[in-house]
Amino acid sequence: MALIVQKFGGTSVGTVERIEKIAEKIQKARASGDDLVIVLSAMSGETNRLIDLAKQISDQPVPRELDVMLSTGEQVTIALLTMALIKRGVPAVSYTGNQVRILTDSAHNKARILQIDDQKIRADLKDGRVVVVAGFQGVDEQGNITTLGRGGSDTTGVALAAALKADECQIYTDVDGVYTTDPRVVPQARRLDKITFEEMLEMASLGSKVLQIRSVEFAGKYNVPLRVLHSFQEGPGTLITIDEEESMEQPIISGIAFNRDEAKLTVRGVPDIPGVAFKILGPVSAANIEVDMIVQNVAHDNTTDFTFTVHRNDYQAAMQVLEKTAQELGAREVSGDIKIAKVSIVGVGMRSHAGVASRMFEALAKETINIQMISTSEIKVSVVIEEKYLELAVRALHTAFELDAPAKSGE
Ligand code: ASP
Ligand code: MG
């Protein structure tokens, strides 16, 4: 008999009919004898609706009061699901974050979980009940209701699984797993049976938005096996684990991530002397703008060119800061480009294989795609290219690294 935490997202509990279906699913899982703790999101759209209401009162709603309100979304779904379970003869009980006592810090709207009291839940499980817990919410030392940030019920699920030392944390959503890349761009994209936490973090931060990143970090830290599954389709989903050993036979690259969220800024002809990188990027970070990739060229006439990327939303602000710095430094010119895209290959297999980057560059060269910037980490190689080549690049790389699903016969 296993202890499983199952988290269902907003679309899975988006209507009463769906909640009834989830109840049926839980009833079946229960029949196999497992202990089940269920974590729910609010109905899809509900959290947005509530935020809208608050914004009608004030542009910047008081964070504490926003949390009092936002926590109601999950309170509705846990009660409805529990009613649906009891109706089916499945003993069940629902708890808000406060009732469990999911203790958080006091950072309203983005609180962090400090501790979970597992006593009540364990007692209910022992008595044969399914325990249904509101995701996304907790309570601070002083008894104020807190919420964990958008998408936070994933983190509730993982934190509960860690606290209860559950055998698995299953995240049920509207996709059937984690894919090698976005199937809308590459129809041959495959569902991965397995991926490591590290790879998932790289994929998630690069735009595969299946799971809240924080929940993956949390699961990695506490080594909670995480599985992403479809709420209404059968299938094994994707297991996210620490286990690199078992994936040794897998391809070197697990997936290809990409985004169009960045913009590039270049300052040319700055003096090639100590402290210049700091002079350029110091004011950028002082303006609270995050920098992603950085390239500094070696130049001949004692000057150098310096290029970096920021989020597209920060492009104008970064440009203003940079123009000012460029003047101070006596730089030759400042330029920028928002029509760029970043493509990354991700895989723990890179650690034990040489030539991965050159294989990437070869595939891009074959398509005559120019690489503007390159950055690497232990398990990732990223390039910046012209935005219009993004889809071509992702497809070419997907094929070059043998990630394409075998063609189905009869198609
Ligand atoms: N309902 C919250 C949100 O929409 C939490 C969640 O769904 O994970 O962000
Ligand atoms: Mg979600």
Tab-separated table of C-alpha atoms and ligand atoms in Angstrom:
chain	number	residue	atom	x	y	z
A	1	MET	CA	0.000	0.000	0.000
A	2	ALA	CA	1.382	3.356	-1.045
A	3	LEU	CA	0.805	6.919	0.063
A	4	ILE	CA	0.163	9.116	-2.944
A	5	VAL	CA	-0.401	12.857	-3.131
A	6	GLN	CA	-2.519	13.772	-6.161
A	7	LYS	CA	-2.775	17.393	-7.238
A	8	PHE	CA	-5.454	18.475	-9.713
A	9	GLY	CA	-5.134	21.791	-11.551
A	10	GLY	CA	-7.743	24.415	-12.325
A	11	THR	CA	-8.966	22.963	-15.622
A	12	SER	CA	-9.387	19.539	-13.978
A	13	VAL	CA	-11.805	21.034	-11.454
A	14	GLY	CA	-13.140	23.755	-13.752
A	15	THR	CA	-16.783	22.604	-13.674
A	16	VAL	CA	-18.995	20.532	-11.390
A	17	GLU	CA	-19.051	17.790	-14.052
A	18	ARG	CA	-15.277	17.625	-14.019
A	19	ILE	CA	-15.186	17.555	-10.248
A	20	GLU	CA	-17.547	14.554	-10.383
A	21	LYS	CA	-15.194	12.858	-12.861
A	22	ILE	CA	-12.212	13.494	-10.609
A	23	ALA	CA	-14.183	12.030	-7.700
A	24	GLU	CA	-14.788	8.891	-9.766
A	25	LYS	CA	-11.114	8.667	-10.584
A	26	ILE	CA	-10.173	9.018	-6.925
A	27	GLN	CA	-12.735	6.400	-5.975
A	28	LYS	CA	-11.044	3.942	-8.361
A	29	ALA	CA	-7.553	4.771	-7.086
A	30	ARG	CA	-8.811	4.352	-3.531
A	31	ALA	CA	-10.182	0.915	-4.378
A	32	SER	CA	-6.639	-0.263	-5.111
A	33	GLY	CA	-5.837	0.350	-1.458
A	34	ASP	CA	-3.544	3.366	-1.637
A	35	ASP	CA	-3.729	6.169	0.900
A	36	LEU	CA	-4.605	9.354	-0.919
A	37	VAL	CA	-4.066	13.009	-0.139
A	38	ILE	CA	-5.630	15.281	-2.743
A	39	VAL	CA	-4.517	18.861	-3.378
A	40	LEU	CA	-6.679	21.149	-5.504
A	41	SER	CA	-6.428	24.419	-7.385
A	42	ALA	CA	-9.310	26.823	-7.726
A	43	MET	CA	-11.649	26.376	-10.716
A	44	SER	CA	-9.848	27.613	-13.828
A	45	GLY	CA	-10.265	31.362	-14.237
A	46	GLU	CA	-11.407	31.845	-10.647
A	47	THR	CA	-8.166	33.287	-9.264
A	48	ASN	CA	-8.066	35.752	-12.172
A	49	ARG	CA	-11.680	36.679	-11.557
A	50	LEU	CA	-10.946	37.413	-7.910
A	51	ILE	CA	-7.882	39.489	-8.746
A	52	ASP	CA	-10.039	41.482	-11.194
A	53	LEU	CA	-12.543	42.197	-8.439
A	54	ALA	CA	-9.809	43.481	-6.160
A	55	LYS	CA	-8.389	45.658	-8.937
A	56	GLN	CA	-11.773	47.327	-9.278
A	57	ILE	CA	-11.277	48.598	-5.729
A	58	SER	CA	-7.604	49.455	-6.018
A	59	ASP	CA	-4.737	49.228	-8.504
A	60	GLN	CA	-2.627	47.793	-5.754
A	61	PRO	CA	-4.824	45.745	-3.473
A	62	VAL	CA	-3.592	45.391	0.104
A	63	PRO	CA	-1.614	42.114	-0.025
A	64	ARG	CA	-3.033	40.714	3.198
A	65	GLU	CA	-6.616	41.263	2.104
A	66	LEU	CA	-5.906	39.920	-1.366
A	67	ASP	CA	-4.810	36.660	0.283
A	68	VAL	CA	-7.981	36.500	2.386
A	69	MET	CA	-9.926	36.679	-0.853
A	70	LEU	CA	-7.739	34.536	-3.134
A	71	SER	CA	-7.801	31.645	-0.693
A	72	THR	CA	-11.557	31.284	-1.247
A	73	GLY	CA	-11.076	29.843	-4.733
A	74	GLU	CA	-9.461	26.665	-3.443
A	75	GLN	CA	-11.837	26.498	-0.483
A	76	VAL	CA	-14.726	26.060	-2.922
A	77	THR	CA	-13.169	23.222	-4.924
A	78	ILE	CA	-12.016	21.181	-1.914
A	79	ALA	CA	-15.512	21.270	-0.426
A	80	LEU	CA	-17.190	20.334	-3.727
A	81	LEU	CA	-14.833	17.439	-4.387
A	82	THR	CA	-15.205	16.148	-0.839
A	83	MET	CA	-18.999	16.241	-1.203
A	84	ALA	CA	-18.695	14.317	-4.469
A	85	LEU	CA	-16.491	11.696	-2.791
A	86	ILE	CA	-18.821	11.257	0.173
A	87	LYS	CA	-21.764	10.955	-2.232
A	88	ARG	CA	-19.915	7.986	-3.771
A	89	GLY	CA	-19.414	6.371	-0.402
A	90	VAL	CA	-15.754	7.348	-0.166
A	91	PRO	CA	-14.983	8.673	3.329
A	92	ALA	CA	-13.292	12.038	2.857
A	93	VAL	CA	-12.591	15.325	4.590
A	94	SER	CA	-11.400	18.703	3.327
A	95	TYR	CA	-9.003	21.127	4.991
A	96	THR	CA	-7.903	24.667	4.247
A	97	GLY	CA	-4.224	25.515	4.641
A	98	ASN	CA	-4.966	26.983	8.029
A	99	GLN	CA	-6.801	23.870	9.201
A	100	VAL	CA	-3.959	21.512	8.258
A	101	ARG	CA	-1.606	24.115	9.430
A	102	ILE	CA	0.561	24.752	6.497
A	103	LEU	CA	2.788	27.281	8.190
A	104	THR	CA	4.347	29.914	5.910
A	105	ASP	CA	6.314	33.104	6.303
A	106	SER	CA	4.386	36.383	6.164
A	107	ALA	CA	5.257	37.386	2.596
A	108	HIS	CA	1.697	37.856	1.386
A	109	ASN	CA	0.981	36.821	-2.233
A	110	LYS	CA	4.300	34.983	-2.451
A	111	ALA	CA	4.677	33.194	0.854
A	112	ARG	CA	7.061	30.304	1.420
A	113	ILE	CA	6.113	27.156	3.267
A	114	LEU	CA	8.058	26.740	6.510
A	115	GLN	CA	6.454	23.707	8.048
A	116	ILE	CA	3.509	21.371	7.655
A	117	ASP	CA	1.741	19.717	10.548
A	118	ASP	CA	1.034	16.173	9.363
A	119	GLN	CA	-0.786	14.918	12.462
A	120	LYS	CA	-4.354	15.553	11.396
A	121	ILE	CA	-3.785	14.174	7.916
A	122	ARG	CA	-2.125	11.030	9.244
A	123	ALA	CA	-4.961	10.419	11.691
A	124	ASP	CA	-7.550	10.776	8.900
A	125	LEU	CA	-5.637	8.450	6.593
A	126	LYS	CA	-5.417	5.919	9.380
A	127	ASP	CA	-9.198	6.112	9.741
A	128	GLY	CA	-9.554	5.381	6.039
A	129	ARG	CA	-10.405	8.863	4.821
A	130	VAL	CA	-9.251	10.575	1.673
A	131	VAL	CA	-7.855	13.945	2.734
A	132	VAL	CA	-8.536	16.882	0.421
A	133	VAL	CA	-6.316	19.928	0.979
A	134	ALA	CA	-6.599	23.417	-0.476
A	135	GLY	CA	-3.571	24.232	-2.617
A	136	PHE	CA	-1.867	27.608	-2.905
A	137	GLN	CA	-2.562	28.735	0.681
A	138	GLY	CA	-1.172	28.666	4.164
A	139	VAL	CA	-1.113	30.619	7.362
A	140	ASP	CA	1.640	32.608	9.065
A	141	GLU	CA	2.722	32.583	12.741
A	142	GLN	CA	0.163	35.281	13.548
A	143	GLY	CA	-2.702	33.398	11.910
A	144	ASN	CA	-2.905	35.545	8.770
A	145	ILE	CA	-3.954	33.719	5.621
A	146	THR	CA	-1.183	33.669	3.007
A	147	THR	CA	-0.920	32.497	-0.604
A	148	LEU	CA	2.113	31.057	-2.375
A	149	GLY	CA	2.130	32.878	-5.705
A	150	ARG	CA	0.442	31.970	-8.991
A	151	GLY	CA	0.507	28.282	-9.756
A	152	GLY	CA	1.328	27.660	-6.104
A	153	SER	CA	-0.829	24.610	-5.609
A	154	ASP	CA	1.854	22.536	-7.346
A	155	THR	CA	4.135	23.570	-4.517
A	156	THR	CA	1.514	22.664	-1.910
A	157	GLY	CA	1.300	19.200	-3.454
A	158	VAL	CA	5.038	18.658	-3.385
A	159	ALA	CA	5.437	20.109	0.116
A	160	LEU	CA	2.721	17.805	1.444
A	161	ALA	CA	4.316	14.826	-0.278
A	162	ALA	CA	7.655	15.741	1.308
A	163	ALA	CA	6.140	16.228	4.767
A	164	LEU	CA	4.236	12.935	4.576
A	165	LYS	CA	7.150	11.129	2.901
A	166	ALA	CA	4.717	10.073	0.215
A	167	ASP	CA	5.738	7.510	-2.366
A	168	GLU	CA	4.868	9.842	-5.222
A	169	CYS	CA	3.421	13.251	-5.931
A	170	GLN	CA	1.186	13.099	-8.995
A	171	ILE	CA	0.382	16.344	-10.777
A	172	TYR	CA	-2.767	15.928	-12.889
A	173	THR	CA	-3.168	18.515	-15.602
A	174	ASP	CA	-4.363	19.063	-19.166
A	175	VAL	CA	-1.308	17.537	-20.846
A	176	ASP	CA	-0.241	13.891	-20.643
A	177	GLY	CA	3.339	14.569	-19.631
A	178	VAL	CA	6.480	16.512	-20.361
A	179	TYR	CA	7.462	16.579	-24.026
A	180	THR	CA	10.818	16.739	-25.801
A	181	THR	CA	9.670	20.115	-27.083
A	182	ASP	CA	6.449	21.987	-27.809
A	183	PRO	CA	4.337	19.671	-30.011
A	184	ARG	CA	2.755	22.703	-31.642
A	185	VAL	CA	6.147	23.513	-33.132
A	186	VAL	CA	7.374	19.975	-33.689
A	187	PRO	CA	4.545	17.512	-34.340
A	188	GLN	CA	7.054	14.641	-33.851
A	189	ALA	CA	7.707	15.714	-30.255
A	190	ARG	CA	7.567	12.776	-27.866
A	191	ARG	CA	6.343	12.405	-24.338
A	192	LEU	CA	9.269	11.646	-22.055
A	193	ASP	CA	8.890	8.678	-19.717
A	194	LYS	CA	11.447	10.187	-17.393
A	195	ILE	CA	13.359	13.382	-16.865
A	196	THR	CA	15.616	14.517	-14.032
A	197	PHE	CA	14.762	17.432	-11.735
A	198	GLU	CA	17.723	19.365	-13.099
A	199	GLU	CA	16.605	18.928	-16.686
A	200	MET	CA	13.042	19.815	-15.790
A	201	LEU	CA	14.221	23.020	-14.138
A	202	GLU	CA	16.103	23.990	-17.278
A	203	MET	CA	13.128	23.100	-19.449
A	204	ALA	CA	10.655	24.890	-17.198
A	205	SER	CA	12.680	28.056	-16.818
A	206	LEU	CA	13.064	28.062	-20.568
A	207	GLY	CA	9.405	28.025	-21.290
A	208	SER	CA	7.847	24.589	-20.815
A	209	LYS	CA	5.182	25.689	-18.438
A	210	VAL	CA	3.839	22.400	-17.177
A	211	LEU	CA	4.796	22.873	-13.545
A	212	GLN	CA	5.470	25.802	-11.279
A	213	ILE	CA	9.278	25.997	-11.163
A	214	ARG	CA	9.323	26.320	-7.407
A	215	SER	CA	7.573	23.000	-7.000
A	216	VAL	CA	10.260	21.262	-9.069
A	217	GLU	CA	13.002	22.856	-6.977
A	218	PHE	CA	11.202	21.750	-3.855
A	219	ALA	CA	10.741	18.204	-5.154
A	220	GLY	CA	14.419	18.008	-6.098
A	221	LYS	CA	15.532	19.248	-2.708
A	222	TYR	CA	13.453	16.723	-0.808
A	223	ASN	CA	13.739	14.033	-3.456
A	224	VAL	CA	9.991	13.653	-3.940
A	225	PRO	CA	9.270	11.620	-7.086
A	226	LEU	CA	6.993	13.802	-9.199
A	227	ARG	CA	4.768	12.545	-11.976
A	228	VAL	CA	2.924	14.688	-14.509
A	229	LEU	CA	-0.230	13.033	-15.843
A	230	HIS	CA	-3.362	13.871	-17.817
A	231	SER	CA	-6.457	14.255	-15.641
A	232	PHE	CA	-8.853	12.585	-18.042
A	233	GLN	CA	-6.687	10.248	-20.143
A	234	GLU	CA	-5.046	7.031	-19.070
A	235	GLY	CA	-1.271	6.828	-19.384
A	236	PRO	CA	1.969	6.695	-17.418
A	237	GLY	CA	2.755	10.425	-17.775
A	238	THR	CA	6.293	11.650	-17.133
A	239	LEU	CA	8.241	10.810	-14.006
A	240	ILE	CA	10.592	13.490	-12.732
A	241	THR	CA	13.295	12.017	-10.501
A	242	ILE	CA	16.801	12.434	-9.206
A	243	ASP	CA	17.787	9.201	-10.835
A	244	GLU	CA	20.355	9.736	-13.559
A	245	GLU	CA	21.525	6.126	-13.553
A	246	GLU	CA	18.394	4.735	-15.068
A	247	SER	CA	18.322	7.284	-17.840
A	248	MET	CA	21.829	6.353	-19.033
A	249	GLU	CA	20.440	4.639	-22.068
A	250	GLN	CA	18.406	7.653	-23.003
A	251	PRO	CA	19.485	10.076	-25.684
A	252	ILE	CA	22.108	12.674	-24.790
A	253	ILE	CA	19.580	15.457	-25.150
A	254	SER	CA	16.273	15.161	-23.323
A	255	GLY	CA	14.577	18.170	-24.750
A	256	ILE	CA	14.685	21.423	-26.614
A	257	ALA	CA	13.392	24.550	-24.937
A	258	PHE	CA	12.891	27.924	-26.530
A	259	ASN	CA	11.457	31.325	-25.918
A	260	ARG	CA	10.761	34.613	-27.591
A	261	ASP	CA	10.813	36.519	-24.337
A	262	GLU	CA	14.199	38.137	-24.649
A	263	ALA	CA	15.719	41.161	-26.302
A	264	LYS	CA	19.350	41.926	-27.049
A	265	LEU	CA	21.318	45.086	-26.326
A	266	THR	CA	24.795	45.889	-27.591
A	267	VAL	CA	27.213	48.634	-26.717
A	268	ARG	CA	30.144	49.018	-29.095
A	269	GLY	CA	33.558	50.505	-28.582
A	270	VAL	CA	33.834	50.617	-24.821
A	271	PRO	CA	37.342	50.842	-23.296
A	272	ASP	CA	38.898	47.416	-22.733
A	273	ILE	CA	39.873	48.041	-19.117
A	274	PRO	CA	38.999	46.499	-15.726
A	275	GLY	CA	35.612	47.426	-14.332
A	276	VAL	CA	33.806	48.028	-17.598
A	277	ALA	CA	31.447	45.056	-17.362
A	278	PHE	CA	30.463	46.260	-13.925
A	279	LYS	CA	29.971	49.817	-15.184
A	280	ILE	CA	27.648	48.541	-17.910
A	281	LEU	CA	25.646	45.981	-15.953
A	282	GLY	CA	25.708	47.635	-12.519
A	283	PRO	CA	23.148	50.298	-13.480
A	284	VAL	CA	21.036	47.660	-15.252
A	285	SER	CA	20.750	45.537	-12.136
A	286	ALA	CA	20.269	48.673	-10.015
A	287	ALA	CA	17.199	49.300	-12.184
A	288	ASN	CA	15.987	45.842	-11.145
A	289	ILE	CA	16.393	44.420	-14.620
A	290	GLU	CA	17.508	40.837	-14.834
A	291	VAL	CA	20.215	40.009	-17.340
A	292	ASP	CA	20.300	36.575	-18.938
A	293	MET	CA	23.047	35.999	-21.501
A	294	ILE	CA	26.215	38.066	-21.694
A	295	VAL	CA	28.898	38.185	-24.369
A	296	GLN	CA	31.983	40.377	-24.349
A	297	ASN	CA	34.169	40.407	-27.417
A	298	VAL	CA	37.896	40.889	-27.595
A	299	ALA	CA	38.666	43.815	-29.833
A	300	HIS	CA	41.856	45.166	-31.322
A	301	ASP	CA	42.032	48.927	-30.747
A	302	ASN	CA	41.779	48.730	-26.941
A	303	THR	CA	38.019	48.802	-27.122
A	304	THR	CA	35.516	46.016	-26.957
A	305	ASP	CA	31.857	45.272	-27.755
A	306	PHE	CA	29.492	44.087	-25.074
A	307	THR	CA	26.158	42.350	-25.668
A	308	PHE	CA	23.554	41.092	-23.217
A	309	THR	CA	19.934	39.998	-23.190
A	310	VAL	CA	17.044	40.998	-20.926
A	311	HIS	CA	13.357	40.156	-20.827
A	312	ARG	CA	11.505	41.880	-23.666
A	313	ASN	CA	9.338	43.727	-21.170
A	314	ASP	CA	12.473	45.344	-19.762
A	315	TYR	CA	13.942	46.264	-23.130
A	316	GLN	CA	12.981	49.957	-23.183
A	317	ALA	CA	14.085	50.522	-19.613
A	318	ALA	CA	17.367	48.693	-20.180
A	319	MET	CA	18.007	50.712	-23.338
A	320	GLN	CA	17.573	53.979	-21.451
A	321	VAL	CA	20.012	52.862	-18.780
A	322	LEU	CA	22.512	51.644	-21.358
A	323	GLU	CA	22.410	54.842	-23.423
A	324	LYS	CA	23.309	56.822	-20.354
A	325	THR	CA	26.171	54.490	-19.467
A	326	ALA	CA	27.437	54.524	-23.050
A	327	GLN	CA	27.726	58.295	-22.934
A	328	GLU	CA	29.649	58.181	-19.688
A	329	LEU	CA	32.012	55.563	-21.072
A	330	GLY	CA	32.467	57.327	-24.385
A	331	ALA	CA	31.236	54.274	-26.254
A	332	ARG	CA	30.931	54.323	-30.027
A	333	GLU	CA	27.308	53.225	-30.357
A	334	VAL	CA	24.402	51.447	-28.732
A	335	SER	CA	22.028	49.139	-30.578
A	336	GLY	CA	19.308	46.681	-29.782
A	337	ASP	CA	17.155	43.958	-31.260
A	338	ILE	CA	13.914	42.514	-29.960
A	339	LYS	CA	13.397	40.129	-32.862
A	340	ILE	CA	15.510	37.406	-31.361
A	341	ALA	CA	14.740	33.990	-29.946
A	342	LYS	CA	16.620	31.711	-27.632
A	343	VAL	CA	16.867	27.991	-28.294
A	344	SER	CA	18.380	25.575	-25.803
A	345	ILE	CA	19.220	21.920	-25.853
A	346	VAL	CA	18.973	20.326	-22.416
A	347	GLY	CA	20.243	16.973	-21.181
A	348	VAL	CA	22.212	15.430	-18.349
A	349	GLY	CA	23.767	13.156	-20.992
A	350	MET	CA	25.937	16.121	-22.016
A	351	ARG	CA	28.091	15.552	-18.964
A	352	SER	CA	29.405	12.301	-20.346
A	353	HIS	CA	29.440	13.093	-24.062
A	354	ALA	CA	31.746	15.345	-26.027
A	355	GLY	CA	30.802	17.259	-29.130
A	356	VAL	CA	27.232	18.044	-28.200
A	357	ALA	CA	27.562	21.774	-28.848
A	358	SER	CA	29.245	21.284	-32.200
A	359	ARG	CA	26.490	18.918	-33.239
A	360	MET	CA	24.037	21.670	-32.399
A	361	PHE	CA	25.974	24.236	-34.407
A	362	GLU	CA	26.259	21.858	-37.336
A	363	ALA	CA	22.495	21.358	-37.428
A	364	LEU	CA	21.939	25.115	-37.405
A	365	ALA	CA	24.607	25.661	-40.042
A	366	LYS	CA	22.893	23.184	-42.361
A	367	GLU	CA	19.808	25.386	-42.219
A	368	THR	CA	22.000	28.495	-42.674
A	369	ILE	CA	20.793	29.916	-39.379
A	370	ASN	CA	23.165	32.488	-37.960
A	371	ILE	CA	24.062	32.181	-34.279
A	372	GLN	CA	24.250	35.553	-32.551
A	373	MET	CA	25.104	34.490	-29.020
A	374	ILE	CA	26.019	31.270	-27.239
A	375	SER	CA	25.969	30.271	-23.611
A	376	THR	CA	26.516	26.937	-21.957
A	377	SER	CA	26.052	25.261	-18.619
A	378	GLU	CA	26.787	21.727	-17.539
A	379	ILE	CA	23.552	20.347	-18.961
A	380	LYS	CA	22.471	23.033	-21.430
A	381	VAL	CA	23.623	24.852	-24.549
A	382	SER	CA	21.682	27.962	-25.550
A	383	VAL	CA	21.894	30.070	-28.678
A	384	VAL	CA	20.292	33.333	-29.663
A	385	ILE	CA	19.103	33.485	-33.265
A	386	GLU	CA	16.870	35.664	-35.383
A	387	GLU	CA	13.287	35.155	-34.278
A	388	LYS	CA	11.988	34.199	-37.705
A	389	TYR	CA	14.183	31.074	-37.692
A	390	LEU	CA	13.002	29.832	-34.329
A	391	GLU	CA	10.681	27.076	-35.501
A	392	LEU	CA	13.062	25.904	-38.187
A	393	ALA	CA	15.867	25.730	-35.625
A	394	VAL	CA	13.849	23.772	-33.088
A	395	ARG	CA	12.737	21.293	-35.724
A	396	ALA	CA	16.248	20.847	-37.092
A	397	LEU	CA	17.666	20.258	-33.619
A	398	HIS	CA	14.888	17.867	-32.688
A	399	THR	CA	15.818	15.742	-35.676
A	400	ALA	CA	19.594	16.135	-35.284
A	401	PHE	CA	19.450	14.845	-31.711
A	402	GLU	CA	17.210	11.941	-32.685
A	403	LEU	CA	14.274	13.048	-30.620
A	404	ASP	CA	11.630	12.644	-33.332
A	405	ALA	CA	8.962	10.072	-32.571
A	406	PRO	CA	9.004	7.163	-34.995
A	407	ALA	CA	6.484	7.767	-37.782
A	408	LYS	CA	3.240	5.927	-37.104
A	409	SER	CA	2.363	3.366	-39.733
A	410	GLY	CA	-0.637	4.235	-41.864
A	411	GLU	CA	0.003	7.969	-41.541
B	1	ASP	N1	-5.350	29.125	-8.096
B	1	ASP	C1	-4.001	29.584	-8.027
B	1	ASP	C2	-3.579	30.219	-9.350
B	1	ASP	O1	-4.316	30.264	-10.280
B	1	ASP	C3	-3.051	28.497	-7.652
B	1	ASP	C4	-2.945	27.361	-8.642
B	1	ASP	O2	-3.821	27.146	-9.461
B	1	ASP	O3	-1.957	26.638	-8.578
B	1	ASP	O4	-2.482	30.685	-9.448
B	2	MG	MG	-1.305	25.332	-12.329
